Short mmCIF file of C-alpha atoms in Angstrom, two decimals:
data_model
loop_
_atom_site.label_atom_id
_atom_site.label_comp_id
_atom_site.label_asym_id
_atom_site.label_seq_id
_atom_site.Cartn_x
_atom_site.Cartn_y
_atom_site.Cartn_z
CA MET X 239 116.20 91.65 45.85
CA THR X 240 114.26 90.23 48.84
CA GLN X 241 115.62 91.34 51.90
CA SER X 242 114.32 93.40 55.55
CA ARG X 243 112.09 96.55 55.45
CA LEU X 244 114.19 96.40 58.67
CA TRP X 245 117.41 98.08 57.01
CA THR X 246 115.92 101.18 55.14
CA ALA X 247 113.56 101.62 57.34
CA LEU X 248 115.66 105.00 58.44
CA PRO X 249 115.07 108.26 56.30
CA GLU X 250 118.33 109.48 54.85
CA TRP X 251 118.17 112.64 56.85
CA ALA X 252 118.38 110.71 60.24
CA LEU X 253 121.58 109.61 59.56
CA TYR X 254 123.10 113.19 59.74
CA PRO X 255 122.78 113.64 63.77
CA LEU X 256 123.11 110.14 64.53
CA PHE X 257 126.63 110.42 62.45
CA LEU X 258 127.72 114.34 63.42
CA ALA X 259 126.43 113.61 67.82
CA PRO X 260 130.35 112.07 67.87
CA ALA X 261 131.29 115.53 67.00
CA VAL X 262 129.08 117.80 68.51
CA TYR X 263 130.18 115.25 72.08
CA LEU X 264 134.13 115.62 71.65
CA PHE X 265 133.61 119.97 70.69
CA ALA X 266 132.03 120.29 73.60
CA ALA X 267 134.21 118.60 76.37
CA ALA X 268 136.77 120.05 74.45
CA PHE X 269 135.92 123.78 75.04
CA MET X 270 135.04 122.27 78.10
CA ASN X 271 138.05 120.84 79.66
CA ALA X 272 137.02 117.21 80.04
CA LEU X 273 138.65 115.14 77.67
CA GLY X 274 142.21 114.53 79.47
CA ALA X 275 144.80 116.47 80.49
CA ASP X 276 145.40 117.18 76.26
CA PRO X 277 141.85 117.52 74.81
CA LEU X 278 143.34 118.70 71.72
CA LYS X 279 145.60 115.38 70.62
CA ALA X 280 142.58 113.76 72.11
CA LEU X 281 139.95 115.96 69.74
CA GLU X 282 141.95 115.73 66.52
CA ASN X 283 142.96 111.76 67.15
CA GLN X 284 138.97 111.34 67.22
CA LEU X 285 137.71 113.85 64.42
CA GLY X 286 140.25 111.44 62.12
CA GLU X 287 139.49 108.07 63.84
CA TRP X 288 135.33 108.58 62.68
CA ALA X 289 136.46 110.04 59.82
CA LEU X 290 138.18 106.31 59.41
CA ARG X 291 135.57 104.87 60.60
CA LEU X 292 133.13 107.11 58.47
CA LEU X 293 134.63 105.44 55.38
CA ILE X 294 135.25 102.27 56.37
CA LEU X 295 131.16 101.95 56.68
CA GLY X 296 130.93 104.15 53.15
CA LEU X 297 133.28 101.41 51.76
CA ALA X 298 131.36 98.63 53.60
CA VAL X 299 127.99 99.27 51.69
CA THR X 300 128.63 97.86 47.95
CA PRO X 301 129.93 93.92 49.33
CA LEU X 302 126.82 93.83 51.54
CA MET X 303 124.80 93.85 49.10
CA ARG X 304 126.93 92.37 46.89
CA LEU X 305 127.86 89.43 49.43
CA ALA X 306 125.36 89.54 51.97
CA ARG X 307 122.29 91.44 50.16
CA ILE X 308 121.89 93.65 52.74
CA ASN X 309 120.89 96.89 50.95
CA LEU X 310 122.09 100.25 51.86
CA VAL X 311 122.18 102.06 49.38
CA LYS X 312 120.01 104.51 50.16
CA TYR X 313 122.35 105.67 53.19
CA ARG X 314 125.99 105.75 51.05
CA ARG X 315 125.51 109.58 50.68
CA ALA X 316 125.16 110.43 54.26
CA ILE X 317 128.14 108.21 55.40
CA GLY X 318 130.05 109.93 52.65
CA LEU X 319 129.70 113.77 53.32
CA SER X 320 130.16 112.93 57.05
CA ALA X 321 132.83 111.11 56.64
CA PHE X 322 134.34 114.32 54.80
CA ILE X 323 132.74 116.17 57.60
CA TYR X 324 135.07 114.87 59.72
CA VAL X 325 138.04 114.45 57.71
CA SER X 326 137.46 118.84 57.37
CA LEU X 327 137.27 119.28 61.06
CA HIS X 328 140.10 116.92 61.78
CA LEU X 329 142.52 119.41 59.36
CA LEU X 330 140.30 122.84 60.78
CA VAL X 331 141.37 121.34 64.34
CA TYR X 332 144.70 121.10 63.08
CA VAL X 333 145.59 124.39 61.48
CA TRP X 334 143.32 125.68 63.77
CA LEU X 335 144.51 124.93 67.14
CA ASP X 336 147.50 122.73 66.59
CA GLN X 337 149.52 124.46 64.39
CA GLN X 338 147.94 127.86 65.46
CA GLN X 339 147.81 128.88 62.20
CA ASN X 340 151.51 129.28 61.54
CA TRP X 341 151.40 128.71 57.93
CA SER X 342 155.67 127.98 57.40
CA ALA X 343 155.09 125.65 59.69
CA ILE X 344 151.98 124.03 58.08
CA TRP X 345 153.67 124.30 55.23
CA GLN X 346 156.77 122.38 56.35
CA ASP X 347 154.59 119.81 56.99
CA ILE X 348 152.70 119.31 53.88
CA VAL X 349 156.47 118.80 52.28
CA LYS X 350 158.80 117.54 54.05
CA ARG X 351 156.03 115.49 56.23
CA PRO X 352 154.52 112.59 54.88
CA TYR X 353 152.32 111.46 57.35
CA ILE X 354 150.65 115.11 56.35
CA THR X 355 151.77 115.08 52.76
CA ILE X 356 149.52 112.13 52.94
CA GLY X 357 146.60 113.51 55.25
CA MET X 358 146.58 116.31 53.03
CA THR X 359 146.45 114.53 49.23
CA ALA X 360 143.50 112.48 50.93
CA PHE X 361 141.82 115.59 51.87
CA LEU X 362 141.83 116.92 48.15
CA MET X 363 141.07 113.43 46.84
CA LEU X 364 137.81 114.12 49.04
CA ALA X 365 136.66 117.40 48.58
CA PRO X 366 135.40 116.70 44.71
CA LEU X 367 133.40 113.90 45.73
CA ALA X 368 131.36 115.60 48.58
CA ILE X 369 131.07 118.28 46.32
CA THR X 370 129.75 116.38 43.40
CA SER X 371 127.91 114.35 45.97
CA ASN X 372 123.80 115.20 45.25
CA ARG X 373 121.64 114.43 41.94
CA LEU X 374 122.75 117.71 39.68
CA SER X 375 126.65 116.68 39.14
CA ILE X 376 125.52 113.13 38.85
CA ARG X 377 123.48 113.97 35.55
CA LYS X 378 126.14 117.04 35.04
CA LEU X 379 128.50 113.88 35.14
CA GLY X 380 126.84 110.91 34.16
CA ALA X 381 126.88 108.29 35.09
CA GLN X 382 129.55 106.51 34.17
CA GLY X 383 132.14 109.63 35.02
CA TRP X 384 130.55 110.64 37.80
CA ARG X 385 131.01 106.95 39.17
CA ARG X 386 134.73 106.66 37.46
CA LEU X 387 135.25 110.11 40.09
CA HIS X 388 134.03 108.08 42.73
CA ARG X 389 136.61 105.76 42.40
CA LEU X 390 139.15 108.21 43.97
CA VAL X 391 137.31 107.61 47.41
CA TYR X 392 139.40 104.09 47.30
CA VAL X 393 142.75 105.79 46.63
CA ALA X 394 141.83 108.19 49.40
CA ALA X 395 140.90 106.05 52.35
CA ILE X 396 144.07 103.90 52.00
CA LEU X 397 145.62 107.20 52.29
CA GLY X 398 144.24 107.77 55.42
CA ALA X 399 144.27 104.92 56.60
CA VAL X 400 148.43 104.72 56.21
CA HIS X 401 148.49 108.82 57.62
CA TYR X 402 147.31 106.78 60.97
CA LEU X 403 149.66 104.65 60.64
CA LEU X 404 153.07 106.65 59.92
CA ILE X 405 152.16 109.40 62.86
CA VAL X 406 151.80 106.42 65.71
CA LYS X 407 155.15 105.40 67.28
CA ALA X 408 155.78 101.32 67.08
CA TRP X 409 152.76 99.02 65.55
CA PRO X 410 149.39 99.53 68.01
CA LEU X 411 146.65 97.47 66.66
CA GLU X 412 143.69 99.79 65.81
CA PRO X 413 145.90 101.98 62.92
CA ILE X 414 147.17 98.18 61.60
CA VAL X 415 143.11 96.90 61.69
CA TYR X 416 141.60 100.11 59.99
CA PHE X 417 144.55 99.59 56.95
CA GLY X 418 143.14 96.02 57.41
CA LEU X 419 139.40 96.60 56.77
CA ILE X 420 139.80 99.18 54.25
CA VAL X 421 142.49 96.60 52.73
CA PHE X 422 139.91 94.09 52.70
CA LEU X 423 136.93 95.87 51.78
CA LEU X 424 138.63 96.88 48.47
CA ALA X 425 139.83 93.13 47.70
CA LEU X 426 136.11 92.14 48.29
CA ARG X 427 134.93 94.28 45.12
CA LEU X 428 137.82 91.79 43.34
CA VAL X 429 135.09 88.59 43.80
CA PRO X 430 132.59 88.68 41.03
CA ALA X 431 129.14 88.93 41.28
CA ARG X 432 127.10 86.09 42.65
CA ARG X 433 125.14 86.45 38.16
CA SER X 434 125.88 85.75 35.25
CA PRO X 435 128.36 88.75 33.58
CA GLY X 436 125.96 89.93 31.15
CA SER X 437 123.20 90.78 33.95
CA ARG X 438 126.22 93.01 35.42
CA LYS X 439 124.39 95.93 33.89
CA ARG X 440 121.55 95.98 36.55
CA ASP X 441 123.47 95.06 39.12
CA PRO X 442 122.29 97.74 41.74
CA ALA X 443 125.52 97.73 43.19
CA ASN X 444 127.07 99.73 40.08
CA ALA X 445 123.20 101.22 38.88
CA SER X 446 121.99 102.95 41.59
CA LEU X 447 125.07 105.08 42.87
CA GLY X 448 125.65 106.87 46.74
CA ALA X 449 123.31 109.22 45.50
CA SER X 450 120.45 107.72 43.81
CA ARG X 451 117.31 106.87 45.91
CA MET I 266 150.26 134.02 77.01
CA PRO I 267 150.15 130.86 77.58
CA SER I 268 148.03 130.01 81.10
CA TYR I 269 148.51 127.10 83.48
CA ARG I 270 146.44 125.24 85.35
CA TYR I 271 148.11 125.85 88.61
CA PRO I 272 148.13 122.43 90.93
CA VAL I 273 144.80 122.35 93.03
CA PRO I 274 144.27 119.25 95.27
CA PRO I 275 141.69 117.14 96.03
CA ALA I 276 140.43 117.60 99.41
CA SER I 277 141.79 114.01 99.94
CA GLU I 278 145.46 115.19 99.03
CA ILE I 279 145.97 117.55 101.04
CA THR I 280 147.95 116.99 104.54
CA PRO I 281 145.68 116.31 107.53
CA ARG I 282 146.51 119.16 110.20
CA ASN I 283 148.03 116.20 112.46
CA ILE I 284 150.34 115.31 110.03
CA PHE I 285 151.29 118.60 108.72
CA LEU I 286 152.44 119.38 112.01
CA ASN I 287 154.40 116.33 112.18
CA ARG I 288 156.23 116.98 108.97
CA ARG I 289 156.69 120.44 110.85
CA SER I 290 158.57 119.05 114.08
CA PHE I 291 160.35 116.15 111.58
CA ILE I 292 162.02 119.10 109.99
CA THR I 293 162.80 121.53 112.36
CA GLY I 294 164.15 118.38 115.30
CA GLY I 295 166.82 117.12 114.22
CA ALA I 296 166.60 114.41 116.65
CA SER I 297 162.70 113.48 115.68
CA ALA I 298 164.10 113.12 112.11
CA ILE I 299 167.10 110.78 113.54
CA ALA I 300 164.32 108.75 115.46
CA LEU I 301 161.55 108.55 112.81
CA ALA I 302 164.51 107.47 110.26
CA ALA I 303 165.37 104.79 112.87
CA SER I 304 162.31 102.90 113.23
CA GLY I 305 162.12 102.76 109.78
CA VAL I 306 158.61 103.66 108.97
CA ASN I 307 157.11 101.30 106.03
CA VAL I 308 156.33 104.12 104.02
CA LEU I 309 154.76 101.77 101.19
CA ALA I 310 152.11 101.39 103.52
CA GLN I 311 148.61 101.93 101.43
CA ASP I 312 147.59 104.28 104.23
CA GLN I 313 147.53 107.57 103.07
CA ASP I 314 148.98 109.03 106.21
CA ALA I 315 152.25 106.97 105.20
CA ARG I 316 152.52 107.24 102.18
CA LYS I 317 154.31 111.20 102.73
CA LEU I 318 158.14 111.89 101.31
CA ASN I 319 160.32 113.48 102.88
CA ALA I 320 162.37 116.12 101.10
CA VAL I 321 164.53 118.72 100.84
CA ALA I 322 164.56 121.33 97.84
CA SER I 323 167.12 121.36 95.10
CA ALA I 324 168.71 124.70 94.24
CA LEU I 325 168.47 121.96 90.13
CA SER I 326 165.06 122.60 90.06
CA THR I 327 162.89 125.02 87.30
CA ASP I 328 160.53 127.42 89.28
CA GLU I 329 158.29 126.98 86.12
CA ALA I 330 154.17 126.69 87.02
CA GLN I 331 153.94 123.00 87.65
CA ASN I 332 151.12 120.86 86.31
CA SER I 333 148.96 119.59 88.30
CA TYR I 334 148.49 115.92 90.13
CA GLU I 335 145.99 115.17 87.76
CA ASP I 336 147.80 115.59 84.81
CA ILE I 337 150.29 113.79 85.42
CA THR I 338 149.08 110.53 86.95
CA THR I 339 146.47 110.29 84.01
CA TYR I 340 148.89 111.23 80.75
CA ASN I 341 151.37 108.65 81.16
CA ASN I 342 153.57 106.37 78.23
CA PHE I 343 154.09 103.45 79.97
CA TYR I 344 152.94 100.94 77.22
CA GLU I 345 154.24 98.25 79.55
CA PHE I 346 150.28 98.76 80.54
CA GLY I 347 148.79 99.23 77.14
CA VAL I 348 149.17 101.97 75.14
CA ASP I 349 146.81 104.42 75.68
CA LYS I 350 147.89 107.58 77.31
CA SER I 351 144.83 106.76 80.25
CA ASP I 352 145.28 102.87 79.68
CA PRO I 353 148.76 103.85 82.55
CA ALA I 354 146.06 105.14 85.38
CA ARG I 355 143.85 102.23 84.60
CA TYR I 356 145.80 99.03 84.80
CA ALA I 357 148.59 100.24 86.81
CA ASN I 358 147.08 99.65 89.89
CA GLN I 359 147.19 95.73 89.28
CA LEU I 360 151.24 95.87 90.07
CA THR I 361 152.98 94.87 93.06
CA THR I 362 155.46 96.97 94.13
CA ASP I 363 155.83 95.88 97.29
CA PRO I 364 158.71 93.80 98.12
CA TRP I 365 160.58 95.11 95.16
CA THR I 366 164.17 94.23 95.42
CA ILE I 367 166.89 96.10 92.46
CA LYS I 368 169.40 93.71 90.86
CA VAL I 369 172.66 95.92 90.68
CA GLY I 370 175.74 93.74 89.14
CA GLY I 371 177.98 93.69 85.55
CA LEU I 372 181.40 95.15 86.10
CA VAL I 373 181.29 96.05 89.85
CA ASN I 374 183.47 93.92 92.81
CA ASN I 375 180.45 94.30 95.70
CA PRO I 376 177.19 93.26 93.40
CA ARG I 377 173.63 93.03 95.77
CA GLU I 378 170.59 93.21 95.55
CA VAL I 379 168.89 96.74 96.52
CA GLY I 380 165.69 97.27 98.18
CA ILE I 381 162.70 100.18 97.93
CA GLU I 382 163.18 100.39 101.68
CA GLU I 383 166.92 101.52 101.27
CA LEU I 384 166.22 103.77 99.33
CA LEU I 385 163.74 105.23 100.55
CA THR I 386 165.58 105.78 104.04
CA GLY I 387 168.99 105.77 102.99
CA TYR I 388 169.58 108.32 101.27
CA ASP I 389 168.18 112.09 101.36
CA LEU I 390 165.44 112.51 99.31
CA GLU I 391 165.27 115.59 97.79
CA GLU I 392 162.61 117.16 95.66
CA ARG I 393 164.06 117.84 91.87
CA VAL I 394 161.18 120.28 89.67
CA TYR I 395 162.37 119.49 86.63
CA ARG I 396 160.65 119.60 82.11
CA LEU I 397 159.90 116.89 80.97
CA ARG I 398 159.87 116.68 76.92
CA CYS I 399 158.26 113.84 75.64
CA VAL I 400 159.39 112.52 72.31
CA GLU I 401 155.98 113.36 70.42
CA GLY I 402 156.58 116.82 71.37
CA TRP I 403 154.87 117.79 74.09
CA SER I 404 155.63 118.73 77.98
CA MET I 405 155.38 118.91 81.88
CA VAL I 406 156.71 120.03 85.07
CA ILE I 407 157.17 117.79 87.41
CA PRO I 408 158.54 117.67 90.86
CA TRP I 409 159.55 114.14 91.45
CA VAL I 410 161.19 112.77 94.61
CA GLY I 411 164.66 111.28 94.07
CA ILE I 412 167.98 110.14 94.84
CA SER I 413 170.91 110.85 92.69
CA LEU I 414 172.32 107.96 90.57
CA ALA I 415 175.74 108.93 91.04
CA SER I 416 174.91 108.89 94.94
CA LEU I 417 174.32 104.95 94.43
CA ILE I 418 176.49 104.25 92.36
CA ASP I 419 179.09 105.77 94.89
CA LYS I 420 178.07 102.49 96.81
CA PHE I 421 179.20 100.51 94.72
CA ASP I 422 183.00 99.01 93.54
CA VAL I 423 182.41 99.37 89.69
CA GLN I 424 185.32 98.34 87.50
CA GLY I 425 187.31 100.50 85.36
CA SER I 426 185.90 98.70 82.34
CA ALA I 427 182.35 99.95 83.07
CA LYS I 428 181.86 102.95 80.83
CA TYR I 429 177.47 102.19 80.78
CA VAL I 430 174.91 101.59 82.84
CA ALA I 431 172.13 99.52 81.73
CA PHE I 432 168.15 99.00 83.10
CA GLU I 433 165.61 97.10 83.21
CA THR I 434 162.09 97.23 84.03
CA LEU I 435 159.52 94.57 85.45
CA GLU I 436 158.65 92.20 82.59
CA ARG I 437 155.75 90.66 84.78
CA PRO I 438 152.55 89.61 82.06
CA SER I 439 150.80 88.60 84.77
CA GLU I 440 149.86 92.12 86.00
CA MET I 441 150.97 94.37 83.03
CA PRO I 442 148.49 94.01 80.49
CA GLY I 443 150.29 95.71 77.56
CA GLN I 444 152.62 92.64 78.16
CA ARG I 445 150.69 89.98 77.31
CA ALA I 446 148.79 91.25 74.19
CA ILE I 447 149.12 88.61 71.25
CA PHE I 448 151.34 91.12 69.11
CA PRO I 449 154.01 92.87 71.39
CA VAL I 450 153.70 96.06 70.50
CA LEU I 451 157.52 96.27 72.01
CA PRO I 452 160.00 93.86 72.97
CA TRP I 453 159.66 93.79 76.65
CA PRO I 454 161.63 94.09 78.97
CA TYR I 455 161.79 97.14 78.19
CA VAL I 456 165.57 97.89 78.30
CA GLU I 457 167.70 101.25 78.66
CA GLY I 458 171.74 102.98 78.97
CA LEU I 459 173.05 105.62 79.47
CA ARG I 460 176.58 106.14 79.15
CA MET I 461 179.01 106.19 82.76
CA ASP I 462 178.95 110.58 83.05
CA GLU I 463 175.46 110.69 81.95
CA ALA I 464 174.49 108.47 84.71
CA LYS I 465 176.80 109.85 87.38
CA HIS I 466 175.31 113.48 86.77
CA PRO I 467 174.22 115.81 88.74
CA LEU I 468 170.81 116.09 87.12
CA THR I 469 170.25 111.87 86.59
CA ILE I 470 168.08 110.71 89.72
CA LEU I 471 166.03 107.43 90.42
CA ALA I 472 162.43 108.48 91.54
CA VAL I 473 161.19 107.10 94.28
CA GLY I 474 158.04 109.71 94.06
CA LEU I 475 156.12 112.89 93.35
CA TYR I 476 153.98 115.54 94.86
CA GLY I 477 156.13 114.73 97.89
CA GLU I 478 154.43 111.44 98.09
CA VAL I 479 155.81 108.22 97.17
CA LEU I 480 155.38 107.78 92.87
CA PRO I 481 151.98 106.35 91.59
CA LYS I 482 151.88 102.95 89.69
CA GLN I 483 151.10 104.90 86.56
CA ASN I 484 154.21 106.91 86.89
CA GLY I 485 157.02 103.93 86.96
CA ALA I 486 156.34 102.56 90.89
CA PRO I 487 158.95 101.91 93.37
CA VAL I 488 161.20 103.64 91.41
CA ARG I 489 162.25 105.41 87.63
CA LEU I 490 164.85 106.99 86.06
CA VAL I 491 164.70 110.81 85.48
CA VAL I 492 167.05 112.44 83.06
CA PRO I 493 165.59 115.38 81.85
CA TRP I 494 167.43 116.56 79.18
CA LYS I 495 166.43 113.57 76.67
CA TYR I 496 163.63 112.87 75.99
CA GLY I 497 160.59 110.81 78.08
CA PHE I 498 161.60 107.77 76.66
CA LYS I 499 164.83 107.12 78.07
CA SER I 500 163.80 107.73 81.47
CA ILE I 501 163.04 103.86 82.38
CA LYS I 502 160.18 103.51 85.25
CA SER I 503 159.50 100.64 87.54
CA ILE I 504 163.91 99.07 87.35
CA VAL I 505 164.45 96.12 88.54
CA ALA I 506 167.97 95.64 87.37
CA ILE I 507 170.94 97.97 86.83
CA ASN I 508 173.58 96.90 85.06
CA PHE I 509 177.21 97.98 84.63
CA VAL I 510 178.94 97.32 81.14
CA GLU I 511 181.45 98.17 78.78
CA GLU I 512 179.63 97.91 75.02
CA GLU I 513 177.19 100.20 74.37
CA PRO I 514 173.93 99.06 75.94
CA THR I 515 170.88 98.36 73.59
CA ALA I 516 167.52 100.50 74.50
CA THR I 517 164.07 99.28 73.52
CA TRP I 518 163.42 102.09 71.07
CA HIS I 519 166.20 102.19 69.12
CA LYS I 520 165.93 98.82 68.64
CA GLN I 521 162.29 99.01 67.60
CA ALA I 522 163.39 101.96 64.73
CA PRO I 523 167.09 102.66 64.95
CA ARG I 524 166.74 105.27 61.87
CA GLU I 525 164.07 107.34 64.68
CA TYR I 526 165.27 106.96 68.20
CA GLY I 527 169.45 107.02 68.74
CA PHE I 528 170.95 106.04 71.80
CA TYR I 529 171.50 109.72 73.25
CA SER I 530 168.08 110.64 72.53
CA ASN I 531 169.45 113.85 73.61
CA VAL I 532 166.64 116.68 73.50
CA ASN I 533 166.90 118.67 70.80
CA PRO I 534 164.88 121.13 68.67
CA ASN I 535 167.63 120.88 65.51
CA VAL I 536 167.60 117.14 64.69
CA ASP I 537 164.02 116.39 63.55
CA HIS I 538 161.87 113.25 64.48
CA PRO I 539 162.46 111.36 60.98
CA ARG I 540 157.96 111.71 60.95
CA TRP I 541 157.73 115.16 63.02
CA SER I 542 159.40 118.37 64.17
CA GLN I 543 160.83 118.61 67.23
CA LYS I 544 160.59 122.45 67.43
CA THR I 545 158.03 123.25 69.29
CA GLU I 546 156.28 121.18 72.06
CA ARG I 547 153.08 121.57 73.88
CA ARG I 548 153.24 122.22 77.38
CA ILE I 549 150.59 120.24 78.50
CA GLY I 550 147.48 121.33 80.98
CA GLY I 551 146.88 125.11 79.12
CA GLY I 552 143.48 123.25 77.65
CA LEU I 553 142.30 123.46 73.57
CA PHE I 554 144.35 127.24 73.70
CA ASN I 555 147.44 126.57 74.81
CA GLN I 556 150.63 128.18 72.43
CA ARG I 557 153.11 125.92 71.31
CA ILE I 558 156.53 127.12 73.25
CA ASP I 559 160.40 126.57 71.69
CA THR I 560 161.95 124.00 72.23
CA GLN I 561 165.79 124.17 73.80
CA MET I 562 168.59 122.80 73.39
CA PHE I 563 169.37 119.22 75.96
CA ASN I 564 165.20 121.07 77.11
CA GLY I 565 167.06 123.91 78.30
CA TYR I 566 169.43 121.87 81.19
CA GLU I 567 172.61 122.46 77.92
CA GLU I 568 174.55 125.13 80.35
CA GLN I 569 174.47 122.00 82.71
CA VAL I 570 175.56 119.21 80.21
CA GLY I 571 176.96 120.94 76.84
CA SER I 572 180.43 119.33 78.19
CA LEU I 573 179.45 116.10 77.97
CA TYR I 574 178.43 116.40 74.36
CA GLU I 575 181.37 118.47 73.23
CA ASN I 576 182.97 117.71 69.55
CA MET I 577 180.45 114.77 68.96
CA ASP I 578 178.02 115.34 66.43
CA LEU I 579 174.25 114.85 67.26
CA THR I 580 172.95 115.12 64.27
CA LYS I 581 174.88 111.30 63.84
CA PHE I 582 174.60 110.87 68.23
CA PHE I 583 170.67 112.03 68.38
#
């Protein structure tokens, strides 16, 4: 595979400060009351949006390699873990600042409000993926089992986009675009690889996974 | 404990001393007041001083802490200018509000156009400090300046068959970017309606001002409805038409999602929005750690308006 060095010039660790900078900014601005009239909603919503953006970026890695020959596999773990950090912060803000640890209200939300039920389900699906995003887990689960487990991200991403669509009034453009992008990136996986079926096993999109170097 | 941010006007908003003194003499000296009104001061002039309105206090006002001018004018749902809460403050300055007329018609024997000047000078302006509860679960306390809608309706010879009042917002895509969107988020123009007794209720006002000045464009200039016991979206902005009708008129959000938004849309903590709870609300202005407060029946105006809905099943007529 030939590709520009540019795509992989950055070490993996360098992506964490890059991806987490928006979170640092959002929390700092929220604490300093600089996020407008309703800092809680601004913080909560924007953390959720960043989670979706990173999930979309993570889902784009495989199609980019297969269809555009851009290999970002090296960064997939950093993308995925950063997405999970945003999902967790989003949930933390909901529990701690939005519902103010009113556990009965939170429970009512989970059982009665589909958008919360769906959001919580997505979080519970992403948690095992974050926990197993390391080389030891790949070894323990085996490449096949690990890969199967991590396909949960497809479902979680769809649920995340539906969660957003269910909280807005009317049909504003942004959540529709997120949903459309996720569906598009998943659909690209149905496009057969540009090579003979016999070489599938050596397809780096499948073989290298998110946690490999 | 909720800690509200009290309104601290920026220096530019503070009334200059000479104007302040003028206002004093205006209020105390009835004769000068009449003279001023007769001279037809153009209150719509962009001149900051001329933006001031003279309104008397109302017993119907709440004494709760008011939201800051900044909060009220930067956190708006006015989809004609975009779906983001900051869009109206960003784009509404494009709107031409002078000249402005409201076409009053329908089942009325003397239909005519009402100019905005008539509302500003032909009526006693009152300051009404009302709670506003948004269907999204947040609330504010807002010092409107306006006239009772009943006092306008009384100028018209409404026919006996008229049971409802229908309102319509301006449709002017050239000045309203939200109306130019390829995928319109709502059907335009925005329309709303009230039952006649709701329209004539003393709490219902046509607001023409905020914080003692003419209404900012992002808040629905030059004239909007304010119905404080209903969710905010009933309080239709930038009104260009008022029609008296026999049948229950359509309302934009009801048309958009009939299961979620009824015609009445009274604030009611016991009837949830199908997708979220309406039991509590967050009062804007308290910052990141603001505590939720319980939402009150009819937004706390039950004593005044409860009788309008006697014997009605409010879970059905939501």
